[in-house]
Amino acid sequence: MALAAAPSRRFPAAPPRPAPPSPPLQRRAHLRPQNPRRGPRPLLAAATAAPLTAADTEGRKHELLRAVQETGRGLGASPDQRAAIEEAIVCVEELGAGEGTPLDLAALDGTWRLCYTSASDVLVLFEAAERLPLLQVGQIYQKFECKGRLDGGIVRNVVRWSIENLLEEQEGATLMVSAKFDVLSKRNIFLQFEEVAVENIKISEQLQALIAPAILPRSFFSLQILQFLKTFRAQVPVGGPERRSPGGLYYLSYLDRDMLLGRSVGGGGVFVFTRAQPLL
């Protein structure tokens, strides 16, 4: 064939191309493949958490109160609700100054109303009211008396209760458990219970009508009964010279002008309180 018979020609080899200049060091860094396991480095501004505002604080407290609202103060809380409430409590506890700030007894002084608890020794009262149709358990308060103190004070657990048709609804009588407390550390207090008392008996209108009917003149004897019931107070000391009164250790995890959070150390249970009007 013609192509096969044609003599082969040699073409001069092309001169080698010069190698491209190396990029400067400052431009090489971005050419390196990034480790897929390592994410982008956060900015310095994002590394430091932004300080919480007053709106953030109130928002977390509102979420906690909303979470406990439909739980019957803890008795009707489901496991999922308890988990959500615990998470909301921790979010509020993070707002506190922490272990480094001593407990402000001036801020603690006053009356606090129970909104939620998981403590079994309090839930048993609500369970009793559920099982006994005539028993009613009203508001529960903690009253701290420690203004001007640095080492402790007095705390009174106040339970309003009633018996249907015999006492006024919800607040027919008061069960009061008094204790003195000592500040053990910056957030821990130890309660030493001293007395249990029943007082402030308020009988219902039906019972008053039985004791002293309105259509009849009230006798001296009936008036004495009514006066006795109004001023009745039964008190039982806890402990005595032969045995030490029971006590309990509590960790007050958060405190501000209108919310108090506490945890029972050892016995378990959390408490959510809000500020209430002073008890008379």
mmCIF file of C-alpha atoms in Angstrom:
data_model
loop_
_atom_site.group_PDB
_atom_site.id
_atom_site.type_symbol
_atom_site.label_atom_id
_atom_site.label_comp_id
_atom_site.label_asym_id
_atom_site.label_seq_id
_atom_site.Cartn_x
_atom_site.Cartn_y
_atom_site.Cartn_z
ATOM 1 C CA MET A 1 0.000 0.000 0.000
ATOM 2 C CA ALA A 2 1.147 3.590 -0.581
ATOM 3 C CA LEU A 3 1.076 4.506 3.097
ATOM 4 C CA ALA A 4 3.174 1.518 4.010
ATOM 5 C CA ALA A 5 5.808 2.244 1.395
ATOM 6 C CA ALA A 6 6.199 5.908 2.317
ATOM 7 C CA PRO A 7 9.351 6.634 4.201
ATOM 8 C CA SER A 8 8.842 7.677 7.864
ATOM 9 C CA ARG A 9 9.682 11.235 8.746
ATOM 10 C CA ARG A 10 11.061 12.423 12.053
ATOM 11 C CA PHE A 11 9.583 15.609 13.534
ATOM 12 C CA PRO A 12 11.620 17.588 16.006
ATOM 13 C CA ALA A 13 10.540 17.004 19.611
ATOM 14 C CA ALA A 14 8.599 19.883 21.211
ATOM 15 C CA PRO A 15 10.541 21.746 23.890
ATOM 16 C CA PRO A 16 9.388 20.908 27.473
ATOM 17 C CA ARG A 17 6.930 23.327 28.985
ATOM 18 C CA PRO A 18 8.088 25.110 32.093
ATOM 19 C CA ALA A 19 6.391 23.984 35.342
ATOM 20 C CA PRO A 20 3.718 26.400 36.642
ATOM 21 C CA PRO A 21 4.904 28.526 39.534
ATOM 22 C CA SER A 22 4.040 27.215 42.974
ATOM 23 C CA PRO A 23 1.196 29.086 44.687
ATOM 24 C CA PRO A 24 2.138 31.187 47.697
ATOM 25 C CA LEU A 25 1.831 29.573 51.141
ATOM 26 C CA GLN A 26 -1.102 31.723 52.103
ATOM 27 C CA ARG A 27 -3.024 30.430 49.094
ATOM 28 C CA ARG A 28 -2.134 26.775 49.571
ATOM 29 C CA ALA A 29 -4.050 26.303 52.752
ATOM 30 C CA HIS A 30 -7.441 26.484 51.128
ATOM 31 C CA LEU A 31 -6.419 24.005 48.448
ATOM 32 C CA ARG A 32 -5.878 21.208 50.949
ATOM 33 C CA PRO A 33 -8.784 18.792 51.168
ATOM 34 C CA GLN A 34 -10.639 19.225 54.438
ATOM 35 C CA ASN A 35 -11.163 16.314 56.781
ATOM 36 C CA PRO A 36 -14.790 15.277 56.229
ATOM 37 C CA ARG A 37 -15.072 14.333 59.911
ATOM 38 C CA ARG A 38 -14.087 17.755 61.097
ATOM 39 C CA GLY A 39 -16.667 20.492 60.773
ATOM 40 C CA PRO A 40 -15.896 24.118 60.133
ATOM 41 C CA ARG A 41 -14.367 25.961 63.028
ATOM 42 C CA PRO A 42 -16.883 28.166 64.873
ATOM 43 C CA LEU A 43 -16.332 31.840 64.929
ATOM 44 C CA LEU A 44 -14.874 33.298 68.089
ATOM 45 C CA ALA A 45 -18.038 35.297 68.717
ATOM 46 C CA ALA A 46 -20.169 32.156 68.546
ATOM 47 C CA ALA A 47 -17.903 30.255 70.946
ATOM 48 C CA THR A 48 -18.961 32.481 73.804
ATOM 49 C CA ALA A 49 -22.627 32.106 74.731
ATOM 50 C CA ALA A 50 -24.593 35.307 74.569
ATOM 51 C CA PRO A 51 -25.772 36.554 77.975
ATOM 52 C CA LEU A 52 -29.386 35.792 78.798
ATOM 53 C CA THR A 53 -31.768 38.708 78.870
ATOM 54 C CA ALA A 54 -34.629 39.306 81.284
ATOM 55 C CA ALA A 55 -37.006 38.145 78.546
ATOM 56 C CA ASP A 56 -35.095 34.854 78.273
ATOM 57 C CA THR A 57 -35.373 34.326 82.013
ATOM 58 C CA GLU A 58 -39.090 35.023 82.121
ATOM 59 C CA GLY A 59 -39.598 32.816 79.075
ATOM 60 C CA ARG A 60 -37.987 29.798 80.725
ATOM 61 C CA LYS A 61 -39.968 30.323 83.907
ATOM 62 C CA HIS A 62 -43.186 30.635 81.899
ATOM 63 C CA GLU A 63 -42.442 27.366 80.079
ATOM 64 C CA LEU A 64 -41.958 25.595 83.410
ATOM 65 C CA LEU A 65 -45.223 26.922 84.849
ATOM 66 C CA ARG A 66 -47.024 25.991 81.645
ATOM 67 C CA ALA A 67 -45.620 22.444 81.834
ATOM 68 C CA VAL A 68 -46.886 21.876 85.402
ATOM 69 C CA GLN A 69 -50.236 23.574 84.914
ATOM 70 C CA GLU A 70 -52.370 20.528 84.072
ATOM 71 C CA THR A 71 -50.708 17.972 86.369
ATOM 72 C CA GLY A 72 -52.729 18.411 89.563
ATOM 73 C CA ARG A 73 -49.610 19.670 91.351
ATOM 74 C CA GLY A 74 -47.809 16.492 90.304
ATOM 75 C CA LEU A 75 -50.341 13.772 91.121
ATOM 76 C CA GLY A 76 -51.658 13.442 87.571
ATOM 77 C CA ALA A 77 -48.351 13.862 85.720
ATOM 78 C CA SER A 78 -47.538 11.125 83.213
ATOM 79 C CA PRO A 79 -43.966 9.816 82.767
ATOM 80 C CA ASP A 80 -43.578 11.936 79.621
ATOM 81 C CA GLN A 81 -44.829 15.020 81.467
ATOM 82 C CA ARG A 82 -42.448 14.383 84.357
ATOM 83 C CA ALA A 83 -39.530 14.132 81.928
ATOM 84 C CA ALA A 84 -40.533 17.382 80.214
ATOM 85 C CA ILE A 85 -40.978 19.125 83.569
ATOM 86 C CA GLU A 86 -37.573 17.946 84.774
ATOM 87 C CA GLU A 87 -36.015 19.342 81.604
ATOM 88 C CA ALA A 88 -37.819 22.672 82.125
ATOM 89 C CA ILE A 89 -36.652 22.770 85.757
ATOM 90 C CA VAL A 90 -33.031 22.259 84.706
ATOM 91 C CA CYS A 91 -33.383 25.094 82.170
ATOM 92 C CA VAL A 92 -34.522 27.425 84.950
ATOM 93 C CA GLU A 93 -31.834 26.197 87.355
ATOM 94 C CA GLU A 94 -29.217 27.171 84.765
ATOM 95 C CA LEU A 95 -30.353 30.779 85.182
ATOM 96 C CA GLY A 96 -29.140 30.852 88.777
ATOM 97 C CA ALA A 97 -25.764 32.125 89.766
ATOM 98 C CA GLY A 98 -24.711 28.605 90.752
ATOM 99 C CA GLU A 99 -22.794 27.293 93.693
ATOM 100 C CA GLY A 100 -20.639 30.370 94.018
ATOM 101 C CA THR A 101 -23.440 32.644 95.211
ATOM 102 C CA PRO A 102 -24.677 32.263 98.812
ATOM 103 C CA LEU A 103 -28.375 31.803 99.463
ATOM 104 C CA ASP A 104 -30.128 35.160 99.842
ATOM 105 C CA LEU A 105 -32.210 34.699 102.997
ATOM 106 C CA ALA A 106 -33.787 38.122 102.577
ATOM 107 C CA ALA A 107 -35.187 37.005 99.208
ATOM 108 C CA LEU A 108 -36.205 33.610 100.622
ATOM 109 C CA ASP A 109 -38.204 35.186 103.454
ATOM 110 C CA GLY A 110 -41.946 35.136 102.851
ATOM 111 C CA THR A 111 -44.737 32.810 101.672
ATOM 112 C CA TRP A 112 -44.439 30.438 98.714
ATOM 113 C CA ARG A 113 -47.273 28.441 97.100
ATOM 114 C CA LEU A 114 -46.666 24.899 95.852
ATOM 115 C CA CYS A 115 -47.323 24.454 92.105
ATOM 116 C CA TYR A 116 -45.721 21.062 91.495
ATOM 117 C CA THR A 117 -43.876 18.288 93.294
ATOM 118 C CA SER A 118 -42.720 14.747 92.716
ATOM 119 C CA ALA A 119 -42.045 14.080 96.423
ATOM 120 C CA SER A 120 -43.948 11.024 97.647
ATOM 121 C CA ASP A 121 -44.558 12.422 101.149
ATOM 122 C CA VAL A 122 -46.596 15.275 99.611
ATOM 123 C CA LEU A 123 -48.267 13.334 96.818
ATOM 124 C CA VAL A 124 -49.735 10.969 99.419
ATOM 125 C CA LEU A 125 -51.949 13.859 100.605
ATOM 126 C CA PHE A 126 -53.353 14.316 97.113
ATOM 127 C CA GLU A 127 -53.858 10.562 96.774
ATOM 128 C CA ALA A 128 -55.807 10.496 100.051
ATOM 129 C CA ALA A 129 -58.107 13.250 98.767
ATOM 130 C CA GLU A 130 -58.683 11.216 95.601
ATOM 131 C CA ARG A 131 -59.640 8.100 97.550
ATOM 132 C CA LEU A 132 -61.684 9.738 100.318
ATOM 133 C CA PRO A 133 -64.587 11.615 98.704
ATOM 134 C CA LEU A 134 -65.226 13.892 101.695
ATOM 135 C CA LEU A 135 -61.597 14.990 102.165
ATOM 136 C CA GLN A 136 -60.392 18.059 100.286
ATOM 137 C CA VAL A 137 -56.796 19.260 100.083
ATOM 138 C CA GLY A 138 -56.491 22.939 99.257
ATOM 139 C CA GLN A 139 -53.426 25.106 98.788
ATOM 140 C CA ILE A 140 -50.033 24.129 100.224
ATOM 141 C CA TYR A 141 -47.545 26.785 101.264
ATOM 142 C CA GLN A 142 -44.045 27.117 102.653
ATOM 143 C CA LYS A 143 -43.530 30.116 104.868
ATOM 144 C CA PHE A 144 -39.915 31.095 105.562
ATOM 145 C CA GLU A 145 -39.109 33.389 108.471
ATOM 146 C CA CYS A 146 -35.459 34.351 108.061
ATOM 147 C CA LYS A 147 -35.350 38.071 107.404
ATOM 148 C CA GLY A 148 -32.182 39.623 108.817
ATOM 149 C CA ARG A 149 -30.605 36.197 109.376
ATOM 150 C CA LEU A 150 -27.480 34.701 107.870
ATOM 151 C CA ASP A 151 -27.405 31.202 109.358
ATOM 152 C CA GLY A 152 -31.012 29.969 109.098
ATOM 153 C CA GLY A 153 -34.486 30.569 110.473
ATOM 154 C CA ILE A 154 -37.944 29.013 110.721
ATOM 155 C CA VAL A 155 -39.972 27.346 107.961
ATOM 156 C CA ARG A 156 -43.628 26.365 108.260
ATOM 157 C CA ASN A 157 -45.281 23.906 105.878
ATOM 158 C CA VAL A 158 -48.944 24.944 105.688
ATOM 159 C CA VAL A 159 -51.626 22.649 104.250
ATOM 160 C CA ARG A 160 -55.189 23.904 103.806
ATOM 161 C CA TRP A 161 -57.717 21.084 104.009
ATOM 162 C CA SER A 162 -61.409 20.494 104.582
ATOM 163 C CA ILE A 163 -64.142 17.904 105.107
ATOM 164 C CA GLU A 164 -67.177 18.338 102.906
ATOM 165 C CA ASN A 165 -70.356 19.614 104.650
ATOM 166 C CA LEU A 166 -68.518 19.976 107.971
ATOM 167 C CA LEU A 167 -65.869 22.607 107.220
ATOM 168 C CA GLU A 168 -65.600 25.446 104.747
ATOM 169 C CA GLU A 169 -64.620 24.305 101.273
ATOM 170 C CA GLN A 170 -60.872 23.905 100.619
ATOM 171 C CA GLU A 171 -59.787 26.019 103.599
ATOM 172 C CA GLY A 172 -61.810 24.621 106.466
ATOM 173 C CA ALA A 173 -58.737 23.868 108.579
ATOM 174 C CA THR A 174 -54.974 24.234 108.556
ATOM 175 C CA LEU A 175 -52.316 21.589 109.093
ATOM 176 C CA MET A 176 -49.012 23.238 109.978
ATOM 177 C CA VAL A 177 -45.649 21.501 110.300
ATOM 178 C CA SER A 178 -43.025 23.789 111.807
ATOM 179 C CA ALA A 179 -39.263 23.322 111.585
ATOM 180 C CA LYS A 180 -36.132 25.284 112.135
ATOM 181 C CA PHE A 181 -33.531 25.264 109.395
ATOM 182 C CA ASP A 182 -29.813 25.867 109.262
ATOM 183 C CA VAL A 183 -27.787 26.907 106.234
ATOM 184 C CA LEU A 184 -25.178 24.171 105.767
ATOM 185 C CA SER A 185 -23.602 25.480 102.579
ATOM 186 C CA LYS A 186 -24.300 28.117 99.973
ATOM 187 C CA ARG A 187 -27.374 26.305 98.660
ATOM 188 C CA ASN A 188 -28.153 23.501 101.138
ATOM 189 C CA ILE A 189 -30.372 23.844 104.201
ATOM 190 C CA PHE A 190 -31.137 21.279 106.872
ATOM 191 C CA LEU A 191 -34.634 21.144 108.382
ATOM 192 C CA GLN A 192 -35.229 19.967 111.949
ATOM 193 C CA PHE A 193 -38.967 19.422 112.452
ATOM 194 C CA GLU A 194 -40.357 20.575 115.788
ATOM 195 C CA GLU A 195 -44.165 20.606 115.827
ATOM 196 C CA VAL A 196 -47.314 19.488 114.006
ATOM 197 C CA ALA A 197 -50.470 21.488 114.650
ATOM 198 C CA VAL A 198 -54.088 21.671 113.472
ATOM 199 C CA GLU A 199 -55.647 25.118 113.726
ATOM 200 C CA ASN A 200 -57.904 27.727 112.082
ATOM 201 C CA ILE A 201 -61.023 25.551 112.139
ATOM 202 C CA LYS A 202 -63.770 27.099 109.997
ATOM 203 C CA ILE A 203 -66.988 25.119 110.226
ATOM 204 C CA SER A 204 -69.510 25.126 107.410
ATOM 205 C CA GLU A 205 -72.833 26.950 107.514
ATOM 206 C CA GLN A 206 -74.629 23.601 107.707
ATOM 207 C CA LEU A 207 -72.743 22.628 110.852
ATOM 208 C CA GLN A 208 -73.275 26.051 112.395
ATOM 209 C CA ALA A 209 -77.003 25.661 111.777
ATOM 210 C CA LEU A 210 -76.971 22.321 113.625
ATOM 211 C CA ILE A 211 -75.066 23.715 116.605
ATOM 212 C CA ALA A 212 -76.949 26.989 116.846
ATOM 213 C CA PRO A 213 -80.058 27.213 114.631
ATOM 214 C CA ALA A 214 -80.682 30.688 113.329
ATOM 215 C CA ILE A 215 -84.409 30.539 114.142
ATOM 216 C CA LEU A 216 -83.731 29.902 117.846
ATOM 217 C CA PRO A 217 -81.963 32.160 120.315
ATOM 218 C CA ARG A 218 -78.378 31.054 120.718
ATOM 219 C CA SER A 219 -77.704 29.714 124.178
ATOM 220 C CA PHE A 220 -74.541 30.257 126.152
ATOM 221 C CA PHE A 221 -73.588 26.626 125.562
ATOM 222 C CA SER A 222 -73.936 26.815 121.756
ATOM 223 C CA LEU A 223 -71.948 30.037 121.648
ATOM 224 C CA GLN A 224 -69.196 28.399 123.695
ATOM 225 C CA ILE A 225 -69.017 25.528 121.200
ATOM 226 C CA LEU A 226 -68.709 27.898 118.259
ATOM 227 C CA GLN A 227 -66.030 29.928 120.024
ATOM 228 C CA PHE A 228 -64.108 26.792 120.961
ATOM 229 C CA LEU A 229 -64.051 25.569 117.370
ATOM 230 C CA LYS A 230 -62.866 28.931 116.086
ATOM 231 C CA THR A 231 -59.974 29.104 118.542
ATOM 232 C CA PHE A 232 -59.188 25.378 118.567
ATOM 233 C CA ARG A 233 -55.534 24.447 118.105
ATOM 234 C CA ALA A 234 -54.138 20.960 118.616
ATOM 235 C CA GLN A 235 -50.367 20.714 118.578
ATOM 236 C CA VAL A 236 -48.093 17.709 118.859
ATOM 237 C CA PRO A 237 -44.339 18.140 119.371
ATOM 238 C CA VAL A 238 -42.112 16.137 117.064
ATOM 239 C CA GLY A 239 -39.325 14.419 118.915
ATOM 240 C CA GLY A 240 -38.523 14.977 122.549
ATOM 241 C CA PRO A 241 -35.833 14.591 125.189
ATOM 242 C CA GLU A 242 -35.564 10.844 124.572
ATOM 243 C CA ARG A 243 -35.517 10.872 120.769
ATOM 244 C CA ARG A 244 -34.279 13.285 118.191
ATOM 245 C CA SER A 245 -36.814 14.940 115.919
ATOM 246 C CA PRO A 246 -36.690 13.962 112.231
ATOM 247 C CA GLY A 247 -35.018 16.214 109.719
ATOM 248 C CA GLY A 248 -34.280 16.579 106.047
ATOM 249 C CA LEU A 249 -31.671 18.049 103.732
ATOM 250 C CA TYR A 250 -32.862 20.306 100.905
ATOM 251 C CA TYR A 251 -31.038 21.893 98.014
ATOM 252 C CA LEU A 252 -32.537 25.235 96.943
ATOM 253 C CA SER A 253 -31.512 25.225 93.295
ATOM 254 C CA TYR A 254 -33.119 28.486 92.162
ATOM 255 C CA LEU A 255 -34.480 31.593 93.848
ATOM 256 C CA ASP A 256 -35.626 34.964 92.594
ATOM 257 C CA ARG A 257 -38.362 37.439 93.454
ATOM 258 C CA ASP A 258 -41.262 35.179 92.375
ATOM 259 C CA MET A 259 -40.015 31.589 91.931
ATOM 260 C CA LEU A 260 -38.378 29.049 94.225
ATOM 261 C CA LEU A 261 -37.110 25.620 93.143
ATOM 262 C CA GLY A 262 -35.915 22.963 95.562
ATOM 263 C CA ARG A 263 -34.772 19.354 95.616
ATOM 264 C CA SER A 264 -35.042 16.925 98.495
ATOM 265 C CA VAL A 265 -31.641 15.343 99.055
ATOM 266 C CA GLY A 266 -31.857 11.668 99.909
ATOM 267 C CA GLY A 267 -35.632 11.279 99.805
ATOM 268 C CA GLY A 268 -35.900 12.479 96.219
ATOM 269 C CA GLY A 269 -38.462 14.812 94.762
ATOM 270 C CA VAL A 270 -38.480 18.296 93.289
ATOM 271 C CA PHE A 271 -40.566 21.303 94.315
ATOM 272 C CA VAL A 272 -41.778 24.273 92.277
ATOM 273 C CA PHE A 273 -43.050 27.259 94.266
ATOM 274 C CA THR A 274 -44.260 30.705 93.296
ATOM 275 C CA ARG A 275 -44.478 33.761 95.526
ATOM 276 C CA ALA A 276 -47.799 34.129 97.368
ATOM 277 C CA GLN A 277 -49.467 36.724 99.541
ATOM 278 C CA PRO A 278 -48.441 36.643 103.217
ATOM 279 C CA LEU A 279 -50.484 34.276 105.343
ATOM 280 C CA LEU A 280 -52.519 35.834 108.123
#
